[in-house]
Amino acid sequence: MSALAELYTIPREHADFRDTIRQIARERIAPRAAEIDEQAAYPHDLRRLLSEQDILGLPFDTEHGGTGSGTLMLNIAVEEIAKACASTALILMIQELGTLPIKLFGSPELKDRFLPRCASGEWSPAFALSEPEAGSDPGGMMTRAVQRDGEWEITGTKNWITNLGIADFYVVFAVTDPGAGHSRGITAFVVEADRPGFSVGKLEHKLGIRGSPTGQPIFEGVRVPADNVVGEVGEGFKVAMSTLDRSRLGVAAQALGIAQGATDYAADYARERRQFGQPINSFQAIQFKLADMETQCAAGRELLYQACARVDRGDPDIGKYSAMAKLFCSDAAMRVTVEAVQVLGGYGYVKEYPVQRMLRDAKITQIYEGTNEIQRLVIARTLR
Ligand code: COS
């Protein structure tokens, strides 16, 4: 086996599962994508479908009821779903993001309480780090948690939280030691959505990923037992950063899926569309666009799969590679979707065709789970 092949190998059973997911995405998810976007409606039916097909089990180990098939397989699935519908891909991504803190740092009791019910699809999580005044700089968060009668009482408002109102529980980051300094003295908690004092605040109207609700969860003196602390008290910032080091691969996979979906659509269109008496893909102006789009997808895939293989091998420098994969794939997704609209011309600009949705969905991948400016900062720090 060549050195490159050893970096990531897709076993036969994973390739088969990918083909199954590809077929499900094409036949069941793609036909719903325009309606989900238009109505900004969370696709409960597609969530059920992902759960029935064991796809929501992909982020979890077998001991917690998951498939145990690793990070590469998970992100291949995200990519396949995002080709058809980025909002639906986010359902799988958030199933990982919201549970990684528990998987990586949770007590055995927390793992047993939450992971199997997420692996089966019964429960959905949310990851509540950002705040109105703390986006790129979560170390400056205002949410506080204080100890009362052996419990923790959490007060604060989070912002830009995916799965708002859908999630059964939120992993919430709060300052527990205000004197510890910036990015320190923070603790992670699991907060179940039915706890008194929790409420669903403002929901956003967004440019893209409109089938996924995003907004402000509000915590007003919400009490949780000490058992709901994830990891060590005061170590929550590391819980958040280690989670993002892994979950950013999901954003890269979503971006890659959007880019490949747009490339495939534009290539099919260019084969059929005729101008000046011939298919437009006979013109070099269009051929070169399609060639560049396909190349950017292929390059992004190599970086993403290699980064996933590093996580699966347990390499130490995954933060750098996940940041590079997220940066490259999301920038590629923007470039590619803008070109896809151009290939379709006037048809690219109207709602009847999907490439305008892909362009709108692509934009968030340069922003969430750390803006691309933050990714560059994370990468640059490794070069000093
Ligand atoms: N893994 C584990 N620990 C990490 C870490 C990582 N990737 N990155 C930082 N830490 C640790 C540091 O080692 C340091 O630990 P000590 O207290 O033991 O010294 C602590 O966390 C604070 O680190 P640092 O001083 O680097 O914190 P900063 O506030 O400077 O963090 C960045 C800077 C940019 C890395 C951080 O704020 C960041 O990632 N921002 C983007 C947040 C984001 O992605 N938001 C999206 C919302 S979530 S969907």
CSV table of C-alpha atoms and ligand atoms in Angstrom, one decimal:
chain,number,residue,atom,x,y,z
A,1,MET,CA,0.0,0.0,0.0
A,2,SER,CA,1.3,3.5,-0.8
A,3,ALA,CA,2.1,6.0,1.9
A,4,LEU,CA,-0.9,8.1,0.8
A,5,ALA,CA,-3.3,5.2,0.8
A,6,GLU,CA,-2.3,4.4,4.4
A,7,LEU,CA,-3.4,7.9,5.5
A,8,TYR,CA,-6.9,7.0,4.8
A,9,THR,CA,-8.4,3.8,3.5
A,10,ILE,CA,-12.1,3.5,2.9
A,11,PRO,CA,-13.1,0.0,3.9
A,12,ARG,CA,-15.5,-1.9,1.6
A,13,GLU,CA,-18.4,-1.7,4.2
A,14,HIS,CA,-17.9,2.1,4.5
A,15,ALA,CA,-18.0,2.5,0.8
A,16,ASP,CA,-21.2,0.5,0.7
A,17,PHE,CA,-22.7,2.6,3.4
A,18,ARG,CA,-21.7,5.8,1.5
A,19,ASP,CA,-23.4,4.5,-1.6
A,20,THR,CA,-26.6,3.8,0.4
A,21,ILE,CA,-26.5,7.3,1.9
A,22,ARG,CA,-25.9,8.7,-1.6
A,23,GLN,CA,-29.0,7.0,-2.8
A,24,ILE,CA,-31.1,8.1,0.1
A,25,ALA,CA,-29.8,11.7,-0.4
A,26,ARG,CA,-30.7,11.6,-4.0
A,27,GLU,CA,-34.1,9.9,-3.7
A,28,ARG,CA,-35.5,11.1,-0.4
A,29,ILE,CA,-33.6,14.3,0.7
A,30,ALA,CA,-32.9,16.2,-2.5
A,31,PRO,CA,-36.6,16.4,-3.5
A,32,ARG,CA,-37.4,18.1,-0.1
A,33,ALA,CA,-34.5,20.6,-0.2
A,34,ALA,CA,-36.2,23.5,-2.0
A,35,GLU,CA,-39.3,23.3,0.2
A,36,ILE,CA,-37.3,23.2,3.4
A,37,ASP,CA,-35.4,26.3,2.4
A,38,GLU,CA,-38.5,28.2,1.2
A,39,GLN,CA,-40.5,27.5,4.3
A,40,ALA,CA,-37.6,27.6,6.7
A,41,ALA,CA,-39.0,24.4,8.2
A,42,TYR,CA,-37.0,22.0,10.3
A,43,PRO,CA,-37.3,18.6,8.5
A,44,HIS,CA,-38.6,16.3,11.2
A,45,ASP,CA,-39.4,13.6,8.6
A,46,LEU,CA,-35.8,13.6,7.3
A,47,ARG,CA,-34.4,13.5,10.9
A,48,ARG,CA,-36.6,10.3,11.4
A,49,LEU,CA,-35.2,8.9,8.2
A,50,LEU,CA,-31.6,9.5,9.2
A,51,SER,CA,-32.3,7.9,12.6
A,52,GLU,CA,-34.1,4.8,11.0
A,53,GLN,CA,-31.1,4.4,8.6
A,54,ASP,CA,-28.6,4.4,11.5
A,55,ILE,CA,-27.0,7.5,10.1
A,56,LEU,CA,-27.5,9.4,13.4
A,57,GLY,CA,-25.5,6.6,15.0
A,58,LEU,CA,-22.4,7.5,13.0
A,59,PRO,CA,-20.8,9.9,15.6
A,60,PHE,CA,-21.0,7.3,18.4
A,61,ASP,CA,-19.0,4.2,19.6
A,62,THR,CA,-20.6,0.8,19.6
A,63,GLU,CA,-20.6,0.7,23.4
A,64,HIS,CA,-23.0,3.7,23.3
A,65,GLY,CA,-25.2,2.3,20.6
A,66,GLY,CA,-23.4,3.9,17.7
A,67,THR,CA,-21.9,2.5,14.5
A,68,GLY,CA,-18.3,2.9,15.8
A,69,SER,CA,-17.2,3.6,12.3
A,70,GLY,CA,-15.1,6.7,13.0
A,71,THR,CA,-14.6,10.2,11.9
A,72,LEU,CA,-13.9,9.6,8.2
A,73,MET,CA,-17.1,7.6,7.7
A,74,LEU,CA,-19.1,10.2,9.6
A,75,ASN,CA,-17.9,13.0,7.4
A,76,ILE,CA,-18.4,11.1,4.2
A,77,ALA,CA,-22.0,10.9,5.3
A,78,VAL,CA,-22.2,14.6,6.0
A,79,GLU,CA,-20.7,15.3,2.6
A,80,GLU,CA,-23.2,13.0,0.8
A,81,ILE,CA,-26.2,14.6,2.6
A,82,ALA,CA,-24.9,18.2,2.0
A,83,LYS,CA,-24.8,17.5,-1.7
A,84,ALA,CA,-28.6,17.3,-1.6
A,85,CYS,CA,-29.5,19.6,1.4
A,86,ALA,CA,-27.1,21.5,3.7
A,87,SER,CA,-29.8,22.0,6.4
A,88,THR,CA,-30.4,18.2,6.6
A,89,ALA,CA,-26.6,17.6,6.8
A,90,LEU,CA,-26.6,19.9,9.8
A,91,ILE,CA,-28.8,17.5,11.7
A,92,LEU,CA,-26.1,14.9,11.6
A,93,MET,CA,-23.3,17.5,12.3
A,94,ILE,CA,-25.0,18.8,15.4
A,95,GLN,CA,-25.6,15.3,16.7
A,96,GLU,CA,-21.8,15.2,16.8
A,97,LEU,CA,-21.0,18.8,17.9
A,98,GLY,CA,-23.5,18.7,20.8
A,99,THR,CA,-22.3,15.3,22.2
A,100,LEU,CA,-18.5,15.5,21.7
A,101,PRO,CA,-18.0,17.3,25.0
A,102,ILE,CA,-19.7,14.4,26.8
A,103,LYS,CA,-17.9,11.8,24.6
A,104,LEU,CA,-14.5,13.4,25.2
A,105,PHE,CA,-14.8,14.6,28.8
A,106,GLY,CA,-18.1,13.3,30.4
A,107,SER,CA,-18.3,11.0,33.3
A,108,PRO,CA,-19.3,7.3,32.6
A,109,GLU,CA,-22.7,8.2,34.1
A,110,LEU,CA,-23.2,11.2,31.7
A,111,LYS,CA,-22.1,9.1,28.7
A,112,ASP,CA,-24.6,6.4,29.6
A,113,ARG,CA,-27.4,8.9,30.2
A,114,PHE,CA,-27.0,10.9,27.0
A,115,LEU,CA,-25.0,9.1,24.3
A,116,PRO,CA,-27.2,6.0,23.5
A,117,ARG,CA,-30.4,8.1,23.2
A,118,CYS,CA,-28.5,10.4,20.8
A,119,ALA,CA,-27.1,7.5,18.8
A,120,SER,CA,-30.6,6.1,18.3
A,121,GLY,CA,-31.9,9.5,17.3
A,122,GLU,CA,-34.4,9.8,20.1
A,123,TRP,CA,-32.6,12.9,21.5
A,124,SER,CA,-31.0,15.9,19.8
A,125,PRO,CA,-28.3,18.0,21.5
A,126,ALA,CA,-27.1,21.6,21.2
A,127,PHE,CA,-23.8,23.2,21.8
A,128,ALA,CA,-24.1,26.6,23.6
A,129,LEU,CA,-20.8,28.5,23.6
A,130,SER,CA,-21.3,31.8,21.7
A,131,GLU,CA,-23.0,34.8,23.2
A,132,PRO,CA,-24.2,38.2,21.8
A,133,GLU,CA,-20.9,39.8,22.9
A,134,ALA,CA,-18.7,36.7,22.6
A,135,GLY,CA,-18.4,35.1,19.2
A,136,SER,CA,-14.8,34.7,17.9
A,137,ASP,CA,-13.8,35.4,21.5
A,138,PRO,CA,-15.7,32.9,23.7
A,139,GLY,CA,-13.2,33.4,26.5
A,140,GLY,CA,-15.0,36.7,27.1
A,141,MET,CA,-18.4,35.1,27.8
A,142,MET,CA,-20.8,36.6,30.4
A,143,THR,CA,-22.9,33.6,31.3
A,144,ARG,CA,-22.3,32.7,35.0
A,145,ALA,CA,-22.8,29.6,37.1
A,146,VAL,CA,-22.7,29.7,40.9
A,147,GLN,CA,-23.0,26.9,43.5
A,148,ARG,CA,-26.2,26.8,45.6
A,149,ASP,CA,-27.2,23.9,47.9
A,150,GLY,CA,-24.9,21.5,46.2
A,151,GLU,CA,-26.3,22.4,42.8
A,152,TRP,CA,-25.1,24.8,40.0
A,153,GLU,CA,-27.3,27.7,39.1
A,154,ILE,CA,-26.7,29.1,35.5
A,155,THR,CA,-27.7,32.5,34.3
A,156,GLY,CA,-27.0,34.0,30.9
A,157,THR,CA,-28.0,34.2,27.2
A,158,LYS,CA,-26.3,32.4,24.4
A,159,ASN,CA,-26.4,33.3,20.7
A,160,TRP,CA,-26.3,31.7,17.3
A,161,ILE,CA,-27.2,28.3,18.8
A,162,THR,CA,-28.1,25.6,16.2
A,163,ASN,CA,-31.1,23.3,17.1
A,164,LEU,CA,-32.7,26.0,19.3
A,165,GLY,CA,-36.1,24.7,20.4
A,166,ILE,CA,-35.4,21.3,18.8
A,167,ALA,CA,-32.7,20.2,21.3
A,168,ASP,CA,-33.5,18.0,24.2
A,169,PHE,CA,-30.5,19.2,26.1
A,170,TYR,CA,-27.8,22.0,25.7
A,171,VAL,CA,-24.1,21.7,26.6
A,172,VAL,CA,-23.7,25.2,28.1
A,173,PHE,CA,-20.4,26.9,28.9
A,174,ALA,CA,-20.4,29.3,31.9
A,175,VAL,CA,-17.9,31.2,34.0
A,176,THR,CA,-17.6,29.6,37.4
A,177,ASP,CA,-14.4,31.4,38.5
A,178,PRO,CA,-14.6,35.1,37.4
A,179,GLY,CA,-11.2,35.8,38.9
A,180,ALA,CA,-9.4,33.1,36.9
A,181,GLY,CA,-8.7,35.4,33.8
A,182,HIS,CA,-9.7,35.5,30.2
A,183,SER,CA,-10.6,32.0,28.7
A,184,ARG,CA,-10.1,30.4,32.1
A,185,GLY,CA,-12.4,29.5,35.0
A,186,ILE,CA,-15.1,28.3,32.6
A,187,THR,CA,-17.1,25.1,33.2
A,188,ALA,CA,-19.3,23.0,30.8
A,189,PHE,CA,-22.7,21.8,31.9
A,190,VAL,CA,-25.4,19.6,30.5
A,191,VAL,CA,-28.8,21.5,30.8
A,192,GLU,CA,-31.9,19.5,29.9
A,193,ALA,CA,-34.5,21.6,28.0
A,194,ASP,CA,-37.2,20.9,30.5
A,195,ARG,CA,-35.4,22.5,33.4
A,196,PRO,CA,-37.2,25.5,35.0
A,197,GLY,CA,-35.6,28.8,34.0
A,198,PHE,CA,-34.7,27.6,30.5
A,199,SER,CA,-36.5,29.3,27.6
A,200,VAL,CA,-36.3,29.7,23.9
A,201,GLY,CA,-35.5,33.3,23.0
A,202,LYS,CA,-35.2,35.0,19.6
A,203,LEU,CA,-35.0,32.9,16.5
A,204,GLU,CA,-33.0,34.3,13.5
A,205,HIS,CA,-34.1,34.8,9.9
A,206,LYS,CA,-31.1,33.6,7.9
A,207,LEU,CA,-29.6,33.8,4.4
A,208,GLY,CA,-29.0,30.1,4.3
A,209,ILE,CA,-29.4,26.8,6.1
A,210,ARG,CA,-32.9,27.9,6.7
A,211,GLY,CA,-34.2,24.5,7.6
A,212,SER,CA,-32.2,24.6,10.8
A,213,PRO,CA,-33.4,26.8,13.7
A,214,THR,CA,-30.7,29.1,15.1
A,215,GLY,CA,-31.1,31.6,18.0
A,216,GLN,CA,-30.8,32.5,21.6
A,217,PRO,CA,-31.4,30.0,24.4
A,218,ILE,CA,-32.0,31.9,27.7
A,219,PHE,CA,-30.9,30.5,31.1
A,220,GLU,CA,-32.5,32.3,34.1
A,221,GLY,CA,-31.2,30.7,37.3
A,222,VAL,CA,-31.4,27.2,35.8
A,223,ARG,CA,-30.4,24.7,38.4
A,224,VAL,CA,-28.5,21.5,37.5
A,225,PRO,CA,-27.0,18.9,39.8
A,226,ALA,CA,-23.2,18.6,40.1
A,227,ASP,CA,-23.4,15.3,38.1
A,228,ASN,CA,-24.3,17.5,35.0
A,229,VAL,CA,-20.8,19.1,35.0
A,230,VAL,CA,-18.9,17.9,31.8
A,231,GLY,CA,-15.2,17.3,32.6
A,232,GLU,CA,-13.5,19.2,35.4
A,233,VAL,CA,-14.8,22.4,37.0
A,234,GLY,CA,-12.8,25.3,35.5
A,235,GLU,CA,-11.7,23.3,32.5
A,236,GLY,CA,-14.6,24.1,30.2
A,237,PHE,CA,-12.7,26.2,27.7
A,238,LYS,CA,-10.5,23.2,26.9
A,239,VAL,CA,-13.7,21.1,26.5
A,240,ALA,CA,-15.0,23.7,24.0
A,241,MET,CA,-11.7,24.0,22.1
A,242,SER,CA,-11.1,20.2,21.9
A,243,THR,CA,-14.7,19.7,20.7
A,244,LEU,CA,-14.3,22.4,17.9
A,245,ASP,CA,-11.0,20.8,16.9
A,246,ARG,CA,-13.0,17.8,15.8
A,247,SER,CA,-16.4,19.2,14.8
A,248,ARG,CA,-14.9,21.7,12.3
A,249,LEU,CA,-14.3,18.7,10.1
A,250,GLY,CA,-18.1,18.4,9.9
A,251,VAL,CA,-18.3,22.0,8.6
A,252,ALA,CA,-15.6,21.1,6.0
A,253,ALA,CA,-17.6,18.1,4.9
A,254,GLN,CA,-20.8,20.1,4.7
A,255,ALA,CA,-19.0,22.8,2.6
A,256,LEU,CA,-17.4,20.1,0.3
A,257,GLY,CA,-20.9,18.5,-0.2
A,258,ILE,CA,-22.4,21.8,-1.1
A,259,ALA,CA,-19.5,22.5,-3.6
A,260,GLN,CA,-19.7,19.1,-5.2
A,261,GLY,CA,-23.5,19.3,-5.4
A,262,ALA,CA,-23.2,22.6,-7.2
A,263,THR,CA,-20.5,21.3,-9.5
A,264,ASP,CA,-22.5,18.2,-10.4
A,265,TYR,CA,-25.6,20.3,-11.1
A,266,ALA,CA,-23.7,22.9,-13.2
A,267,ALA,CA,-22.0,20.1,-15.2
A,268,ASP,CA,-25.4,18.4,-15.9
A,269,TYR,CA,-26.9,21.7,-16.9
A,270,ALA,CA,-24.0,22.6,-19.2
A,271,ARG,CA,-24.5,19.3,-21.0
A,272,GLU,CA,-28.2,20.0,-21.7
A,273,ARG,CA,-28.2,23.8,-22.2
A,274,ARG,CA,-27.8,24.8,-25.8
A,275,GLN,CA,-26.8,28.3,-27.1
A,276,PHE,CA,-25.4,29.3,-30.5
A,277,GLY,CA,-26.6,25.8,-31.7
A,278,GLN,CA,-24.5,23.7,-29.3
A,279,PRO,CA,-24.4,22.5,-25.7
A,280,ILE,CA,-22.7,25.2,-23.6
A,281,ASN,CA,-20.2,22.7,-22.3
A,282,SER,CA,-18.6,22.7,-25.7
A,283,PHE,CA,-17.4,26.3,-25.0
A,284,GLN,CA,-14.0,26.6,-23.3
A,285,ALA,CA,-15.4,29.4,-21.1
A,286,ILE,CA,-17.7,26.9,-19.5
A,287,GLN,CA,-15.3,24.0,-19.6
A,288,PHE,CA,-12.6,25.9,-17.7
A,289,LYS,CA,-15.1,26.9,-15.0
A,290,LEU,CA,-16.3,23.3,-14.5
A,291,ALA,CA,-12.7,22.1,-14.5
A,292,ASP,CA,-11.7,24.6,-11.7
A,293,MET,CA,-14.8,23.7,-9.7
A,294,GLU,CA,-14.2,20.0,-9.9
A,295,THR,CA,-10.5,20.5,-9.0
A,296,GLN,CA,-11.3,22.5,-5.9
A,297,CYS,CA,-13.7,19.8,-4.7
A,298,ALA,CA,-11.1,17.1,-5.2
A,299,ALA,CA,-8.4,19.1,-3.4
A,300,GLY,CA,-10.7,19.9,-0.5
A,301,ARG,CA,-11.7,16.2,-0.3
A,302,GLU,CA,-8.0,15.1,0.0
A,303,LEU,CA,-7.4,17.6,2.8
A,304,LEU,CA,-10.6,16.7,4.6
A,305,TYR,CA,-10.1,12.9,4.4
A,306,GLN,CA,-6.5,13.2,5.6
A,307,ALA,CA,-7.6,15.3,8.5
A,308,CYS,CA,-10.3,12.8,9.4
A,309,ALA,CA,-7.8,9.9,9.2
A,310,ARG,CA,-5.6,11.8,11.6
A,311,VAL,CA,-8.4,12.0,14.1
A,312,ASP,CA,-9.2,8.3,13.7
A,313,ARG,CA,-5.5,7.5,14.3
A,314,GLY,CA,-5.4,9.7,17.4
A,315,ASP,CA,-2.7,12.1,16.0
A,316,PRO,CA,-1.9,15.1,18.2
A,317,ASP,CA,-2.1,17.9,15.7
A,318,ILE,CA,-5.7,17.5,14.7
A,319,GLY,CA,-6.6,21.1,15.5
A,320,LYS,CA,-4.3,22.4,12.8
A,321,TYR,CA,-5.6,20.0,10.2
A,322,SER,CA,-9.3,20.4,11.0
A,323,ALA,CA,-8.8,24.2,10.8
A,324,MET,CA,-7.1,23.8,7.4
A,325,ALA,CA,-9.8,21.5,6.1
A,326,LYS,CA,-12.6,23.9,7.3
A,327,LEU,CA,-10.8,26.9,5.8
A,328,PHE,CA,-10.1,25.4,2.4
A,329,CYS,CA,-13.4,23.6,1.9
A,330,SER,CA,-15.5,26.5,2.9
A,331,ASP,CA,-13.6,29.0,0.8
A,332,ALA,CA,-13.9,26.5,-2.1
A,333,ALA,CA,-17.6,26.2,-1.5
A,334,MET,CA,-18.1,29.9,-1.9
A,335,ARG,CA,-16.0,30.1,-5.0
A,336,VAL,CA,-17.6,27.1,-6.6
A,337,THR,CA,-21.2,28.0,-5.9
A,338,VAL,CA,-20.7,31.6,-7.3
A,339,GLU,CA,-19.4,29.9,-10.5
A,340,ALA,CA,-22.2,27.4,-10.5
A,341,VAL,CA,-24.7,30.4,-10.6
A,342,GLN,CA,-22.7,31.9,-13.4
A,343,VAL,CA,-22.8,28.7,-15.5
A,344,LEU,CA,-26.6,28.7,-15.2
A,345,GLY,CA,-26.8,32.4,-16.0
A,346,GLY,CA,-30.2,33.9,-15.4
A,347,TYR,CA,-31.5,30.4,-14.3
A,348,GLY,CA,-28.9,30.3,-11.6
A,349,TYR,CA,-30.3,33.4,-10.0
A,350,VAL,CA,-33.9,32.2,-9.6
A,351,LYS,CA,-35.5,30.0,-6.9
A,352,GLU,CA,-36.6,27.4,-9.5
A,353,TYR,CA,-33.0,26.1,-9.7
A,354,PRO,CA,-31.0,24.9,-6.6
A,355,VAL,CA,-27.6,26.6,-7.2
A,356,GLN,CA,-28.8,29.9,-5.6
A,357,ARG,CA,-29.7,28.0,-2.4
A,358,MET,CA,-26.3,26.2,-2.5
A,359,LEU,CA,-24.6,29.7,-2.7
A,360,ARG,CA,-26.6,30.9,0.3
A,361,ASP,CA,-25.9,27.8,2.3
A,362,ALA,CA,-22.2,27.9,1.5
A,363,LYS,CA,-21.7,31.3,3.1
A,364,ILE,CA,-22.2,30.1,6.7
A,365,THR,CA,-19.4,27.5,6.4
A,366,GLN,CA,-16.9,30.4,6.3
A,367,ILE,CA,-18.4,31.7,9.5
A,368,TYR,CA,-19.7,29.1,12.0
A,369,GLU,CA,-17.6,27.0,14.3
A,370,GLY,CA,-15.0,29.7,14.1
A,371,THR,CA,-14.7,32.2,11.2
A,372,ASN,CA,-12.1,31.5,8.6
A,373,GLU,CA,-10.1,34.4,10.1
A,374,ILE,CA,-10.0,32.4,13.4
A,375,GLN,CA,-9.0,29.2,11.5
A,376,ARG,CA,-6.1,31.1,10.0
A,377,LEU,CA,-5.1,32.3,13.5
A,378,VAL,CA,-5.3,28.7,14.8
A,379,ILE,CA,-3.1,27.4,11.9
A,380,ALA,CA,-0.7,30.3,12.2
A,381,ARG,CA,-0.2,29.6,15.9
A,382,THR,CA,1.2,26.2,15.0
A,383,LEU,CA,3.9,27.8,12.8
A,384,ARG,CA,5.5,30.0,15.3
B,1,COS,N1,-7.4,22.3,22.7
B,1,COS,C1,-7.2,22.3,24.1
B,1,COS,N2,-6.9,23.3,24.8
B,1,COS,C2,-6.9,24.5,24.2
B,1,COS,C3,-7.0,24.7,22.8
B,1,COS,C4,-7.3,23.5,22.0
B,1,COS,N3,-7.5,23.5,20.7
B,1,COS,N4,-6.9,25.9,22.4
B,1,COS,C5,-6.6,26.6,23.6
B,1,COS,N5,-6.6,25.8,24.6
B,1,COS,C6,-6.3,26.0,26.0
B,1,COS,C7,-4.9,26.7,26.1
B,1,COS,O1,-3.9,25.8,26.2
B,1,COS,C8,-5.1,27.5,27.4
B,1,COS,O2,-4.9,26.6,28.5
B,1,COS,P1,-4.2,27.1,29.9
B,1,COS,O3,-5.2,27.8,30.7
B,1,COS,O4,-3.8,25.8,30.5
B,1,COS,O5,-3.0,27.9,29.5
B,1,COS,C9,-6.5,27.9,27.4
B,1,COS,O6,-7.2,27.0,26.5
B,1,COS,C10,-6.7,29.3,26.8
B,1,COS,O7,-6.1,29.3,25.6
B,1,COS,P2,-5.8,30.7,24.8
B,1,COS,O8,-5.1,31.6,25.7
B,1,COS,O9,-5.2,30.3,23.5
B,1,COS,O10,-7.3,31.3,24.5
B,1,COS,P3,-7.8,32.4,23.6
B,1,COS,O11,-8.9,33.1,24.2
B,1,COS,O12,-6.6,33.2,23.1
B,1,COS,O13,-8.3,31.5,22.4
B,1,COS,C11,-9.0,31.1,20.1
B,1,COS,C12,-8.2,31.9,21.1
B,1,COS,C13,-9.0,31.9,18.8
B,1,COS,C14,-8.3,29.8,19.8
B,1,COS,C15,-10.4,30.8,20.6
B,1,COS,O14,-11.0,31.9,21.1
B,1,COS,C16,-11.3,30.3,19.4
B,1,COS,O15,-11.2,29.2,19.0
B,1,COS,N6,-12.2,31.1,19.0
B,1,COS,C17,-13.2,30.8,18.0
B,1,COS,C18,-14.4,30.2,18.7
B,1,COS,C19,-15.4,29.6,17.8
B,1,COS,O16,-15.0,28.7,17.0
B,1,COS,N7,-16.6,29.9,17.9
B,1,COS,C20,-17.6,29.4,17.1
B,1,COS,C21,-18.8,29.1,18.0
B,1,COS,S1,-19.1,27.5,18.4
B,1,COS,S2,-20.3,26.9,17.0
